[in-house]
Coordinates of C-alpha atoms in Angstrom, one line a residue:
Chain A
X1 CA -98.7 -94.6 -124.2
X2 CA -102.3 -95.2 -125.1
X3 CA -103.2 -97.5 -128.0
X4 CA -104.1 -94.5 -130.1
X5 CA -100.7 -92.8 -129.5
X6 CA -99.0 -96.0 -130.3
X7 CA -100.9 -96.4 -133.6
X8 CA -100.1 -92.8 -134.5
X9 CA -96.4 -93.3 -133.8
X10 CA -96.4 -96.4 -135.9
X11 CA -97.9 -94.5 -138.7
X12 CA -95.3 -91.8 -138.5
X13 CA -92.5 -94.4 -138.6
X14 CA -94.1 -96.1 -141.6
X15 CA -94.1 -92.9 -143.6
X16 CA -90.5 -92.1 -142.6
X17 CA -89.3 -95.6 -143.4
X18 CA -91.0 -95.5 -146.7
X19 CA -89.5 -92.2 -147.6
X20 CA -86.0 -93.3 -146.4
X21 CA -86.3 -96.4 -148.7
X22 CA -87.3 -94.1 -151.6
X23 CA -84.2 -91.9 -150.8
X24 CA -81.6 -94.6 -150.6
X25 CA -83.2 -97.4 -152.7
X26 CA -82.0 -96.2 -156.0
X27 CA -78.4 -95.7 -154.7
X28 CA -78.4 -99.1 -153.1
X29 CA -79.7 -100.7 -156.3
X30 CA -76.9 -99.2 -158.4
X31 CA -74.1 -100.1 -155.9
X32 CA -75.5 -103.6 -155.3
X33 CA -75.8 -104.4 -159.0
X34 CA -72.3 -103.1 -159.7
X35 CA -70.9 -106.2 -157.9
X36 CA -72.8 -108.7 -160.0
X37 CA -72.4 -110.5 -163.3
X38 CA -74.3 -109.2 -166.3
X39 CA -76.9 -111.9 -166.3
X40 CA -77.7 -111.3 -162.7
X41 CA -78.0 -107.6 -163.2
X42 CA -80.8 -108.2 -165.7
X43 CA -82.1 -111.5 -164.3
X44 CA -82.5 -110.5 -160.6
X45 CA -81.9 -106.8 -160.2
X46 CA -83.4 -106.6 -156.7
X47 CA -81.4 -109.3 -155.0
X48 CA -77.9 -108.7 -153.5
X49 CA -75.0 -110.5 -155.0
X50 CA -74.3 -114.0 -153.8
X51 CA -71.4 -116.4 -154.4
X52 CA -72.7 -117.4 -157.8
X53 CA -73.5 -113.9 -159.0
X54 CA -70.6 -111.8 -157.5
X55 CA -68.3 -110.3 -159.9
X56 CA -65.9 -107.3 -160.1
X57 CA -65.7 -107.3 -163.9
X58 CA -67.2 -103.8 -164.1
X59 CA -64.6 -102.4 -161.8
X60 CA -61.8 -104.1 -163.7
X61 CA -63.0 -102.5 -167.0
X62 CA -63.4 -99.1 -165.4
X63 CA -59.8 -99.2 -164.1
X64 CA -58.5 -100.4 -167.4
X65 CA -60.3 -98.2 -169.8
X66 CA -60.4 -94.9 -168.0
X67 CA -58.0 -92.7 -166.0
X68 CA -60.2 -93.0 -162.9
X69 CA -57.3 -92.7 -160.5
X70 CA -56.1 -89.5 -162.2
X71 CA -59.6 -88.2 -162.0
X72 CA -59.8 -89.0 -158.3
X73 CA -56.5 -87.3 -157.5
X74 CA -57.5 -84.3 -159.5
X75 CA -60.7 -84.0 -157.7
X76 CA -59.0 -84.4 -154.3
X77 CA -56.3 -81.8 -155.1
X78 CA -58.8 -79.2 -156.5
X79 CA -61.3 -79.8 -153.6
X80 CA -58.7 -79.7 -150.8
X81 CA -56.7 -76.7 -152.1
X82 CA -59.9 -74.7 -152.8
X83 CA -61.3 -75.6 -149.4
X84 CA -58.1 -74.6 -147.6
X85 CA -58.0 -71.3 -149.4
X86 CA -61.7 -70.6 -148.9
X87 CA -61.3 -71.2 -145.2
X88 CA -58.1 -69.2 -144.8
X89 CA -59.1 -66.2 -146.9
X90 CA -62.7 -66.4 -145.8
X91 CA -61.8 -66.4 -142.1
X92 CA -59.3 -63.5 -142.6
X93 CA -61.9 -61.4 -144.5
X94 CA -64.6 -62.2 -142.0
X95 CA -62.3 -61.1 -139.2
X96 CA -61.4 -57.8 -140.8
X97 CA -65.1 -57.1 -141.6
X98 CA -66.3 -57.8 -138.1
X99 CA -63.3 -56.5 -136.1
X100 CA -62.2 -53.2 -137.7
X101 CA -64.2 -50.1 -138.3
X102 CA -63.5 -48.4 -141.6
X103 CA -65.4 -46.4 -144.2
X104 CA -67.2 -48.6 -146.7
X105 CA -67.2 -51.7 -144.6
X106 CA -70.9 -52.2 -145.0
X107 CA -70.7 -51.7 -148.8
X108 CA -67.8 -54.1 -149.0
X109 CA -69.7 -56.7 -147.0
X110 CA -72.7 -56.3 -149.4
X111 CA -70.3 -56.5 -152.4
X112 CA -68.9 -59.8 -151.0
X113 CA -72.4 -61.2 -150.4
X114 CA -73.5 -60.8 -154.1
X115 CA -71.9 -64.1 -154.8
X116 CA -74.1 -66.0 -152.3
X117 CA -77.1 -65.5 -154.6
X118 CA -75.7 -64.8 -158.1
X119 CA -74.3 -67.9 -159.7
X120 CA -70.7 -67.3 -161.0
X121 CA -71.5 -69.8 -163.8
X122 CA -73.2 -66.9 -165.7
X123 CA -69.7 -65.3 -166.1
X124 CA -68.4 -68.4 -167.8
X125 CA -67.7 -66.8 -171.2
X126 CA -65.4 -64.2 -169.7
X127 CA -63.8 -66.8 -167.3
X128 CA -62.9 -69.0 -170.2
X129 CA -61.4 -66.0 -172.1
X130 CA -59.5 -64.9 -169.0
X131 CA -58.1 -68.3 -168.4
X132 CA -57.1 -68.7 -172.0
X133 CA -55.2 -65.4 -172.1
X134 CA -53.5 -66.1 -168.8
X135 CA -52.4 -69.5 -170.1
X136 CA -54.3 -71.2 -167.3
X137 CA -56.6 -73.1 -169.6
X138 CA -56.8 -76.8 -169.0
X139 CA -55.0 -76.5 -165.6
X140 CA -56.2 -77.4 -162.1
X141 CA -55.2 -73.9 -161.0
X142 CA -58.0 -72.5 -163.1
X143 CA -60.5 -74.6 -161.3
X144 CA -59.1 -73.7 -157.9
X145 CA -59.3 -70.0 -158.6
X146 CA -62.9 -70.2 -159.8
X147 CA -64.0 -72.4 -156.8
X148 CA -62.3 -70.1 -154.3
X149 CA -64.1 -67.2 -155.8
X150 CA -67.3 -69.2 -155.6
X151 CA -66.9 -70.4 -152.0
X152 CA -65.7 -67.2 -150.4
X153 CA -69.0 -65.3 -150.0
X154 CA -70.8 -68.0 -148.1
X155 CA -67.7 -68.8 -145.9
X156 CA -67.3 -65.1 -145.1
X157 CA -71.0 -64.8 -144.2
X158 CA -71.0 -67.9 -141.9
X159 CA -67.6 -67.1 -140.3
X160 CA -68.6 -63.5 -139.6
X161 CA -71.5 -64.8 -137.5
X162 CA -69.2 -67.0 -135.5
X163 CA -66.4 -64.4 -135.0
X164 CA -69.0 -62.0 -133.6
X165 CA -69.8 -64.6 -130.9
X166 CA -66.3 -64.7 -129.6
X167 CA -66.0 -62.6 -126.5
X168 CA -64.4 -59.2 -127.2
X169 CA -62.5 -59.2 -123.9
X170 CA -60.4 -62.1 -125.2
X171 CA -59.1 -60.1 -128.1
X172 CA -58.7 -56.8 -126.2
X173 CA -56.8 -58.6 -123.4
X174 CA -54.3 -59.8 -126.0
X175 CA -54.1 -56.3 -127.4
X176 CA -53.3 -54.8 -124.1
X177 CA -50.4 -57.2 -123.8
X178 CA -49.1 -55.8 -127.1
X179 CA -49.8 -58.9 -129.2
X180 CA -49.8 -57.9 -132.9
X181 CA -53.2 -58.1 -134.7
X182 CA -52.1 -60.9 -137.1
X183 CA -51.1 -63.1 -134.1
X184 CA -54.4 -62.3 -132.4
X185 CA -56.1 -63.6 -135.4
X186 CA -54.0 -66.7 -136.1
X187 CA -53.3 -67.7 -132.5
X188 CA -56.4 -66.6 -130.6
X189 CA -59.3 -66.3 -132.9
X190 CA -58.6 -68.9 -135.6
X191 CA -58.4 -71.9 -133.2
X192 CA -61.8 -70.9 -131.7
X193 CA -63.4 -71.1 -135.2
X194 CA -62.9 -74.9 -135.4
X195 CA -66.6 -75.9 -135.1
X196 CA -67.6 -73.3 -137.7
X197 CA -64.8 -74.4 -140.0
X198 CA -66.2 -78.0 -140.2
X199 CA -69.5 -76.5 -141.3
X200 CA -68.0 -74.2 -143.9
X201 CA -65.8 -77.1 -145.1
X202 CA -68.8 -79.3 -145.9
X203 CA -70.6 -76.4 -147.6
X204 CA -67.5 -75.8 -149.7
X205 CA -66.5 -79.4 -150.5
X206 CA -69.8 -80.7 -151.7
X207 CA -70.4 -78.3 -154.6
X208 CA -66.8 -78.4 -155.7
X209 CA -66.5 -82.2 -155.7
X210 CA -69.8 -82.5 -157.5
X211 CA -69.4 -79.7 -160.1
X212 CA -69.7 -80.6 -163.7
X213 CA -69.8 -77.2 -165.4
X214 CA -66.4 -75.7 -164.8
X215 CA -64.4 -78.9 -165.4
X216 CA -66.4 -79.3 -168.6
X217 CA -65.6 -75.8 -169.9
X218 CA -62.1 -75.3 -168.4
X219 CA -60.4 -78.7 -168.7
X220 CA -60.0 -80.5 -172.0
X221 CA -57.5 -83.3 -171.4
X222 CA -57.8 -86.5 -169.5
X223 CA -55.0 -85.5 -167.2
X224 CA -57.0 -82.6 -165.8
X225 CA -60.5 -84.1 -165.6
X226 CA -62.2 -84.4 -162.2
X227 CA -64.2 -87.5 -161.1
X228 CA -67.6 -85.9 -162.0
X229 CA -66.5 -85.0 -165.5
X230 CA -64.5 -88.2 -166.0
X231 CA -67.4 -90.4 -165.0
X232 CA -69.8 -88.3 -167.1
X233 CA -67.7 -88.9 -170.2
X234 CA -67.1 -92.5 -169.4
X235 CA -70.8 -93.1 -168.9
X236 CA -71.5 -91.5 -172.2
X237 CA -69.1 -93.7 -174.1
X238 CA -69.9 -97.0 -172.4
X239 CA -73.6 -96.6 -171.9
X240 CA -74.3 -100.1 -173.2
X241 CA -71.8 -101.9 -171.0
X242 CA -73.9 -102.2 -167.8
X243 CA -71.2 -103.7 -165.7
X244 CA -68.8 -100.8 -166.3
X245 CA -71.5 -98.1 -166.0
X246 CA -72.8 -99.4 -162.7
X247 CA -69.2 -99.8 -161.4
X248 CA -68.3 -96.3 -162.5
X249 CA -71.4 -94.9 -160.9
X250 CA -70.6 -96.7 -157.6
X251 CA -67.1 -95.5 -157.6
X252 CA -68.3 -91.9 -157.8
X253 CA -71.0 -92.5 -155.2
X254 CA -69.0 -94.4 -152.5
X255 CA -66.4 -91.8 -151.5
X256 CA -69.1 -89.1 -151.1
X257 CA -71.3 -91.5 -149.0
X258 CA -68.3 -92.4 -146.8
X259 CA -67.4 -88.7 -146.2
X260 CA -71.0 -87.9 -145.6
X261 CA -71.5 -90.6 -143.0
X262 CA -68.4 -89.4 -141.2
X263 CA -69.3 -85.7 -141.4
X264 CA -73.1 -86.0 -141.3
X265 CA -73.4 -85.2 -137.6
X266 CA -71.4 -82.0 -138.1
X267 CA -73.2 -81.1 -141.2
X268 CA -76.6 -81.5 -139.7
X269 CA -75.6 -79.6 -136.6
X270 CA -74.4 -76.8 -138.8
X271 CA -77.6 -76.8 -140.8
X272 CA -79.9 -77.0 -137.8
X273 CA -78.0 -74.5 -135.6
X274 CA -79.0 -71.9 -138.2
X275 CA -75.6 -71.4 -139.8
X276 CA -77.3 -70.7 -143.1
X277 CA -80.2 -68.4 -142.8
Chain B
X1 CA -72.1 -54.2 -136.5
X2 CA -70.3 -51.1 -135.3
X3 CA -71.1 -51.9 -131.7
X4 CA -68.9 -55.0 -131.8
X5 CA -65.8 -53.0 -132.7
X6 CA -63.6 -52.5 -129.7
X7 CA -62.2 -49.0 -128.7
X8 CA -58.7 -50.2 -129.2
X9 CA -59.2 -51.1 -132.9
X10 CA -61.4 -48.0 -133.4
X11 CA -58.5 -45.8 -132.3
X12 CA -55.9 -47.5 -134.5
X13 CA -53.6 -45.2 -136.5
X14 CA -54.8 -44.9 -140.1
X15 CA -51.7 -46.4 -141.8
X16 CA -51.8 -49.4 -139.5
X17 CA -55.5 -50.0 -140.1
X18 CA -54.9 -49.8 -143.9
X19 CA -52.1 -52.3 -143.7
X20 CA -54.2 -54.7 -141.7
X21 CA -57.2 -54.4 -144.0
X22 CA -55.0 -55.0 -147.0
X23 CA -53.5 -58.1 -145.4
X24 CA -56.8 -59.6 -144.1
X25 CA -59.2 -58.6 -146.9
X26 CA -56.8 -58.4 -149.8
X27 CA -56.7 -62.0 -150.9
X28 CA -60.4 -62.6 -150.6
X29 CA -61.4 -59.4 -152.3
X30 CA -58.9 -59.8 -155.2
X31 CA -59.8 -63.4 -156.0
X32 CA -63.6 -62.8 -155.6
X33 CA -63.5 -59.7 -157.7
X34 CA -61.3 -61.2 -160.4
X35 CA -63.0 -64.5 -160.8
X36 CA -66.6 -63.8 -159.8
X37 CA -67.6 -60.2 -160.2
X38 CA -65.4 -59.2 -163.1
X39 CA -66.4 -62.2 -165.3
X40 CA -70.1 -61.4 -164.7
X41 CA -69.6 -57.8 -165.8
X42 CA -67.3 -58.7 -168.7
X43 CA -69.8 -61.3 -169.9
X44 CA -72.5 -58.6 -169.9
X45 CA -70.2 -56.3 -171.8
X46 CA -69.4 -59.0 -174.3
X47 CA -73.1 -59.5 -175.0
X48 CA -73.1 -56.1 -176.8
X49 CA -70.5 -57.2 -179.3
X50 CA -70.5 -59.5 -182.3
X51 CA -67.5 -61.2 -183.9
X52 CA -66.9 -62.0 -187.6
X53 CA -65.2 -65.2 -188.8
X54 CA -61.7 -63.7 -188.4
X55 CA -62.4 -63.3 -184.7
X56 CA -62.5 -59.5 -184.8
X57 CA -65.2 -58.0 -182.4
X58 CA -67.6 -55.2 -183.2
X59 CA -69.8 -53.3 -180.9
X60 CA -73.5 -53.8 -181.8
X61 CA -75.4 -52.5 -178.8
X62 CA -78.5 -54.5 -178.0
X63 CA -78.6 -56.2 -181.4
X64 CA -77.8 -59.6 -179.9
X65 CA -80.8 -59.3 -177.6
X66 CA -83.0 -58.3 -180.5
X67 CA -81.8 -61.4 -182.4
X68 CA -82.3 -63.6 -179.3
X69 CA -85.8 -62.4 -178.7
X70 CA -86.9 -61.6 -182.2
X71 CA -85.2 -63.7 -184.8
X72 CA -87.2 -66.8 -185.3
X73 CA -84.1 -69.0 -185.5
X74 CA -83.1 -67.9 -182.0
X75 CA -86.3 -66.9 -180.3
X76 CA -88.0 -70.3 -180.8
X77 CA -85.4 -72.2 -178.8
X78 CA -85.1 -69.4 -176.3
X79 CA -88.8 -69.2 -175.4
X80 CA -88.9 -73.0 -175.5
X81 CA -86.0 -73.2 -173.0
X82 CA -87.6 -70.4 -170.8
X83 CA -91.0 -72.2 -170.8
X84 CA -89.4 -75.5 -169.9
X85 CA -87.4 -73.8 -167.2
X86 CA -90.6 -72.4 -165.7
X87 CA -92.2 -75.9 -165.8
X88 CA -89.0 -77.3 -164.1
X89 CA -89.3 -74.7 -161.4
X90 CA -93.1 -75.2 -161.0
X91 CA -92.6 -78.9 -160.4
X92 CA -90.0 -78.1 -157.8
X93 CA -92.2 -75.7 -156.0
X94 CA -95.2 -78.0 -156.1
X95 CA -93.4 -81.1 -155.0
X96 CA -90.2 -80.2 -153.2
X97 CA -91.6 -77.7 -150.7
X98 CA -94.7 -79.7 -149.6
X99 CA -92.7 -83.0 -149.3
X100 CA -89.9 -81.1 -147.4
X101 CA -92.4 -79.5 -145.1
X102 CA -94.2 -82.8 -144.4
X103 CA -90.9 -84.6 -143.7
X104 CA -89.7 -81.8 -141.5
X105 CA -93.0 -81.8 -139.6
X106 CA -92.8 -85.5 -138.9
X107 CA -89.1 -85.4 -137.9
X108 CA -89.8 -82.6 -135.4
X109 CA -92.6 -84.5 -133.6
X110 CA -91.7 -84.6 -129.9
X111 CA -90.2 -87.9 -128.7
X112 CA -89.7 -89.4 -132.2
X113 CA -87.1 -92.1 -132.1
X114 CA -84.5 -92.7 -134.7
X115 CA -84.8 -89.1 -136.0
X116 CA -81.0 -88.8 -136.5
X117 CA -81.1 -91.9 -138.7
X118 CA -84.0 -90.7 -140.8
X119 CA -82.4 -87.3 -141.3
X120 CA -79.1 -88.7 -142.4
X121 CA -80.7 -91.2 -144.8
X122 CA -83.1 -88.7 -146.3
X123 CA -80.4 -86.0 -146.8
X124 CA -78.0 -88.5 -148.6
X125 CA -79.2 -87.9 -152.2
X126 CA -78.6 -84.2 -151.8
X127 CA -74.9 -84.8 -151.2
X128 CA -74.4 -86.8 -154.4
X129 CA -73.4 -85.3 -157.8
X130 CA -76.3 -84.4 -160.1
X131 CA -74.5 -86.4 -162.8
X132 CA -74.5 -89.5 -160.7
X133 CA -78.1 -89.1 -159.7
X134 CA -79.2 -88.5 -163.3
X135 CA -77.4 -91.5 -164.7
X136 CA -78.7 -93.8 -161.9
X137 CA -82.3 -92.8 -162.5
X138 CA -81.7 -93.1 -166.2
X139 CA -80.8 -96.8 -165.6
X140 CA -83.6 -97.4 -163.2
X141 CA -86.2 -96.0 -165.5
X142 CA -84.8 -97.6 -168.5
X143 CA -87.1 -100.2 -170.1
X144 CA -84.0 -102.2 -170.9
X145 CA -83.3 -103.0 -167.2
X146 CA -86.9 -103.3 -166.3
X147 CA -86.6 -102.3 -162.6
X148 CA -89.2 -99.6 -162.7
X149 CA -91.5 -101.6 -164.9
X150 CA -91.1 -104.6 -162.6
X151 CA -91.7 -102.6 -159.5
X152 CA -94.9 -101.2 -160.9
X153 CA -96.0 -104.6 -162.1
X154 CA -95.5 -106.0 -158.6
X155 CA -98.1 -103.6 -157.2
X156 CA -100.5 -104.2 -160.1
X157 CA -99.8 -101.0 -162.0
X158 CA -97.6 -102.5 -164.7
X159 CA -99.8 -101.0 -167.4
X160 CA -98.8 -97.5 -166.2
X161 CA -95.1 -97.9 -167.2
X162 CA -93.7 -96.0 -170.1
X163 CA -90.2 -95.0 -171.1
X164 CA -90.9 -91.6 -169.4
X165 CA -87.4 -90.2 -170.0
X166 CA -87.7 -90.9 -173.7
X167 CA -91.1 -89.4 -174.4
X168 CA -91.5 -85.8 -175.4
X169 CA -94.6 -85.4 -173.3
X170 CA -93.1 -86.7 -170.0
X171 CA -89.3 -86.3 -170.2
X172 CA -89.2 -82.8 -168.6
X173 CA -91.5 -83.6 -165.7
X174 CA -89.6 -86.9 -165.1
X175 CA -86.3 -85.0 -164.9
X176 CA -87.8 -82.4 -162.7
X177 CA -89.1 -85.1 -160.3
X178 CA -85.6 -86.7 -160.3
X179 CA -84.2 -83.3 -159.3
X180 CA -86.9 -83.0 -156.6
X181 CA -86.0 -86.5 -155.3
X182 CA -82.4 -85.3 -155.0
X183 CA -82.9 -81.9 -153.4
X184 CA -85.9 -82.4 -151.1
X185 CA -83.3 -82.7 -148.3
X186 CA -82.6 -78.9 -148.4
X187 CA -86.2 -77.7 -147.6
X188 CA -86.5 -80.6 -145.2
X189 CA -83.4 -79.6 -143.2
X190 CA -83.9 -75.8 -143.2
X191 CA -87.6 -76.1 -142.3
X192 CA -86.7 -78.7 -139.7
X193 CA -84.2 -76.3 -138.1
X194 CA -86.8 -73.5 -138.2
X195 CA -89.4 -75.8 -136.5
X196 CA -86.9 -76.7 -133.7
X197 CA -86.4 -73.0 -133.1
X198 CA -90.0 -72.3 -132.3
X199 CA -90.3 -71.6 -128.5
X200 CA -91.5 -74.6 -126.5
X201 CA -94.0 -72.4 -124.5
X202 CA -96.0 -71.6 -127.6
X203 CA -96.5 -75.2 -128.5
X204 CA -97.3 -76.1 -124.8
X205 CA -99.9 -73.3 -124.6
X206 CA -101.6 -74.7 -127.7
X207 CA -101.6 -78.2 -126.3
X208 CA -103.1 -77.0 -123.0
X209 CA -105.8 -75.3 -125.1
X210 CA -106.6 -78.8 -126.4
X211 CA -105.1 -78.6 -130.0
X212 CA -103.9 -81.8 -131.5
X213 CA -100.5 -82.2 -133.2
X214 CA -102.1 -81.8 -136.6
X215 CA -103.8 -78.5 -135.8
X216 CA -100.7 -77.3 -133.9
X217 CA -98.7 -77.9 -137.0
X218 CA -101.0 -76.1 -139.4
X219 CA -102.1 -73.2 -137.2
X220 CA -99.0 -72.4 -135.2
X221 CA -95.9 -74.0 -136.5
X222 CA -96.4 -73.5 -140.3
X223 CA -97.1 -69.8 -140.1
X224 CA -94.0 -69.3 -138.0
X225 CA -91.7 -71.1 -140.5
X226 CA -93.1 -69.2 -143.5
X227 CA -90.0 -67.0 -143.8
X228 CA -87.9 -70.2 -144.1
X229 CA -90.2 -71.6 -146.7
X230 CA -89.9 -68.4 -148.8
X231 CA -86.1 -68.5 -148.4
X232 CA -86.1 -72.1 -149.6
X233 CA -88.3 -71.0 -152.5
X234 CA -85.9 -68.3 -153.6
X235 CA -82.9 -70.7 -153.3
X236 CA -84.8 -73.2 -155.5
X237 CA -85.5 -70.4 -158.0
X238 CA -81.9 -69.5 -158.3
X239 CA -80.7 -73.1 -158.5
X240 CA -83.4 -74.0 -161.1
X241 CA -82.8 -71.1 -163.4
X242 CA -79.1 -71.9 -163.3
X243 CA -79.5 -75.7 -163.7
X244 CA -77.6 -77.6 -166.3
X245 CA -75.9 -80.8 -165.0
X246 CA -78.9 -83.0 -164.8
X247 CA -80.3 -82.4 -168.3
X248 CA -76.8 -82.4 -169.8
X249 CA -75.8 -85.7 -168.2
X250 CA -79.1 -87.5 -169.0
X251 CA -80.0 -86.0 -172.3
X252 CA -76.8 -84.4 -173.6
X253 CA -76.3 -80.9 -175.0
X254 CA -79.3 -81.3 -177.4
X255 CA -81.7 -81.8 -174.5
X256 CA -83.8 -84.3 -176.4
X257 CA -86.2 -85.7 -177.3
X258 CA -86.7 -82.8 -179.8
X259 CA -85.6 -80.2 -177.2
X260 CA -88.4 -81.2 -174.9
X261 CA -86.1 -80.9 -171.9
X262 CA -84.1 -77.9 -173.0
X263 CA -83.7 -75.3 -170.2
X264 CA -81.8 -72.1 -170.1
X265 CA -78.6 -73.8 -168.8
X266 CA -78.4 -76.2 -171.7
X267 CA -79.4 -73.5 -174.2
X268 CA -76.6 -71.3 -172.8
X269 CA -74.1 -74.2 -173.2
X270 CA -75.2 -74.9 -176.8
X271 CA -75.0 -71.3 -177.7
X272 CA -71.7 -70.7 -176.1
X273 CA -69.9 -73.9 -177.1
X274 CA -71.9 -75.1 -180.1
X275 CA -72.7 -78.8 -180.8
X276 CA -73.3 -81.0 -183.8
X277 CA -75.9 -78.5 -185.2
X278 CA -74.1 -75.2 -184.8
X279 CA -70.9 -73.5 -184.1
X280 CA -70.2 -72.0 -180.7
X281 CA -70.9 -68.3 -180.4
X282 CA -69.3 -66.5 -177.4
X283 CA -71.1 -63.2 -178.0
X284 CA -74.5 -64.7 -178.3
X285 CA -73.6 -67.0 -175.4
X286 CA -72.9 -63.9 -173.4
X287 CA -76.3 -62.5 -174.4
X288 CA -78.0 -65.7 -173.1
X289 CA -76.1 -65.5 -169.9
X290 CA -77.0 -61.9 -169.5
X291 CA -80.7 -62.7 -170.0
X292 CA -80.4 -65.5 -167.4
X293 CA -78.7 -63.1 -165.0
X294 CA -81.6 -60.6 -165.3
X295 CA -84.2 -63.3 -164.9
X296 CA -82.5 -64.4 -161.6
X297 CA -82.1 -60.7 -160.6
X298 CA -85.8 -60.0 -161.2
X299 CA -86.6 -63.1 -159.1
X300 CA -84.3 -62.0 -156.3
X301 CA -85.7 -58.5 -156.3
X302 CA -89.3 -59.7 -156.2
X303 CA -88.3 -61.8 -153.2
X304 CA -86.6 -59.0 -151.4
X305 CA -89.2 -56.3 -152.0
X306 CA -92.4 -58.4 -151.9
X307 CA -91.8 -61.3 -149.6
X308 CA -88.9 -60.3 -147.3
X309 CA -90.6 -57.0 -146.5
X310 CA -93.9 -58.6 -145.6
X311 CA -92.2 -61.1 -143.4
X312 CA -90.5 -58.5 -141.4
X313 CA -93.9 -57.1 -140.4
X314 CA -94.8 -60.5 -139.1
X315 CA -91.9 -61.0 -136.6

């Protein structure tokens, strides 16, 4: 490497490090200060907690004054059930659309892809009316139904691309042996979709876990709130109690960061392999 | 897609095929139609009705839209929200795309070390809830905490600090920049992926011709990733004209100060649900949602007919 090349590479790294700091700095700042006593939050916001400033008082308050564990379990239930249904129904629909020839299949594929671009949120007025008249208002079921409808178009789109790449001989060999179509799908095709499923799962989980709108309009009691809505309301009420606010923010951030760090390789592979184009 | 269908499935008896389609497509089509397409259509239908205090509904045709666009009480907040939404979108286009392109360009430089680490870190904010991001920045920019003021002071720019989120003149742009900070990971990743897909030989040829990295990027790579940039732009457009969470969590339903940060999403929420100042109005709410739908539709059509078509000619 010449001196000039070295200088250029150093410059590139400087820019990237600076931007990385800008990206995680605010998050680190919030998480770090959530573990400090109030005086240290204001006195020395930029230093990590040490023995004299460490405190969990904010977390204690959050646990005592909110239903944070209920919110977590609601978010988990809604996200996992929605994800499972999106993957199952999405893979089944993608299989039928790519594998069978029938009249109107192109029109149906187009119909199903409207939801990729048009936000379902714009139908909120009617969704709320429907849920009320079906008696599903203020239930987690209502959220699951909406999120499954929201996640299906993208998952069908991505999974169709993957199913097309599976060699046709594999399916036809099974057919010649007289294996029924449903078993071909569940026992031959579905296991081969595993890498795609991880990508679809991330694309499904993140918007559901982070959504504020539908919990806000569809759930009204503490027992059905999700983390995002619960934390939002908690923050609104306790905005002057900095320990609690920082702790509540950190508790909403940390699980996402942990999941992200575990899945980031898969997610980035999915993004960069052109799963979404 | 027809070529991928095997002969065996093509020769299937009709009844059997119908049964299979019902089994495989049924659940997805039913849920999607019931909870996505039907509500959109029903909301549009509802926008042509009005209701009296007893809850009875009357068909009024396009009267709600006349009220929304013509009546001073409605049209002022509507045009304000639409204008703000355009500013919100413009800030995204001017900041998010260039920063995303620059970061993607740096990340795709040959032989760069630690690129996996940078990618992971820079994409992290995109994964977080908008609510969390909004509140975190609210605290950081708060004059009470003094972190932002202190940071500016430490580089000698202390006099520049102002409570940006609280001022009518700067609140909207500040919120837009917070949103840019969060979502810059999306253009970065998609453009990065597109850059990686450019054939090696093309770049090598340019290098042999004596072009530097900088010129290779601007003259060869950038034109080739234009389709991705326009796709990112249309995704940003849809997301921006449907945005709500950030403004609501930082500024509340009234989108203060003095509606300076009101966008269509918050205006829709207020119209539909009401707030301290007014009662919720589902039929007018539907009208607002319908207008938002058509704005997004027009944007999508412009993209499909003007941009997408021109790109096809390229490749």
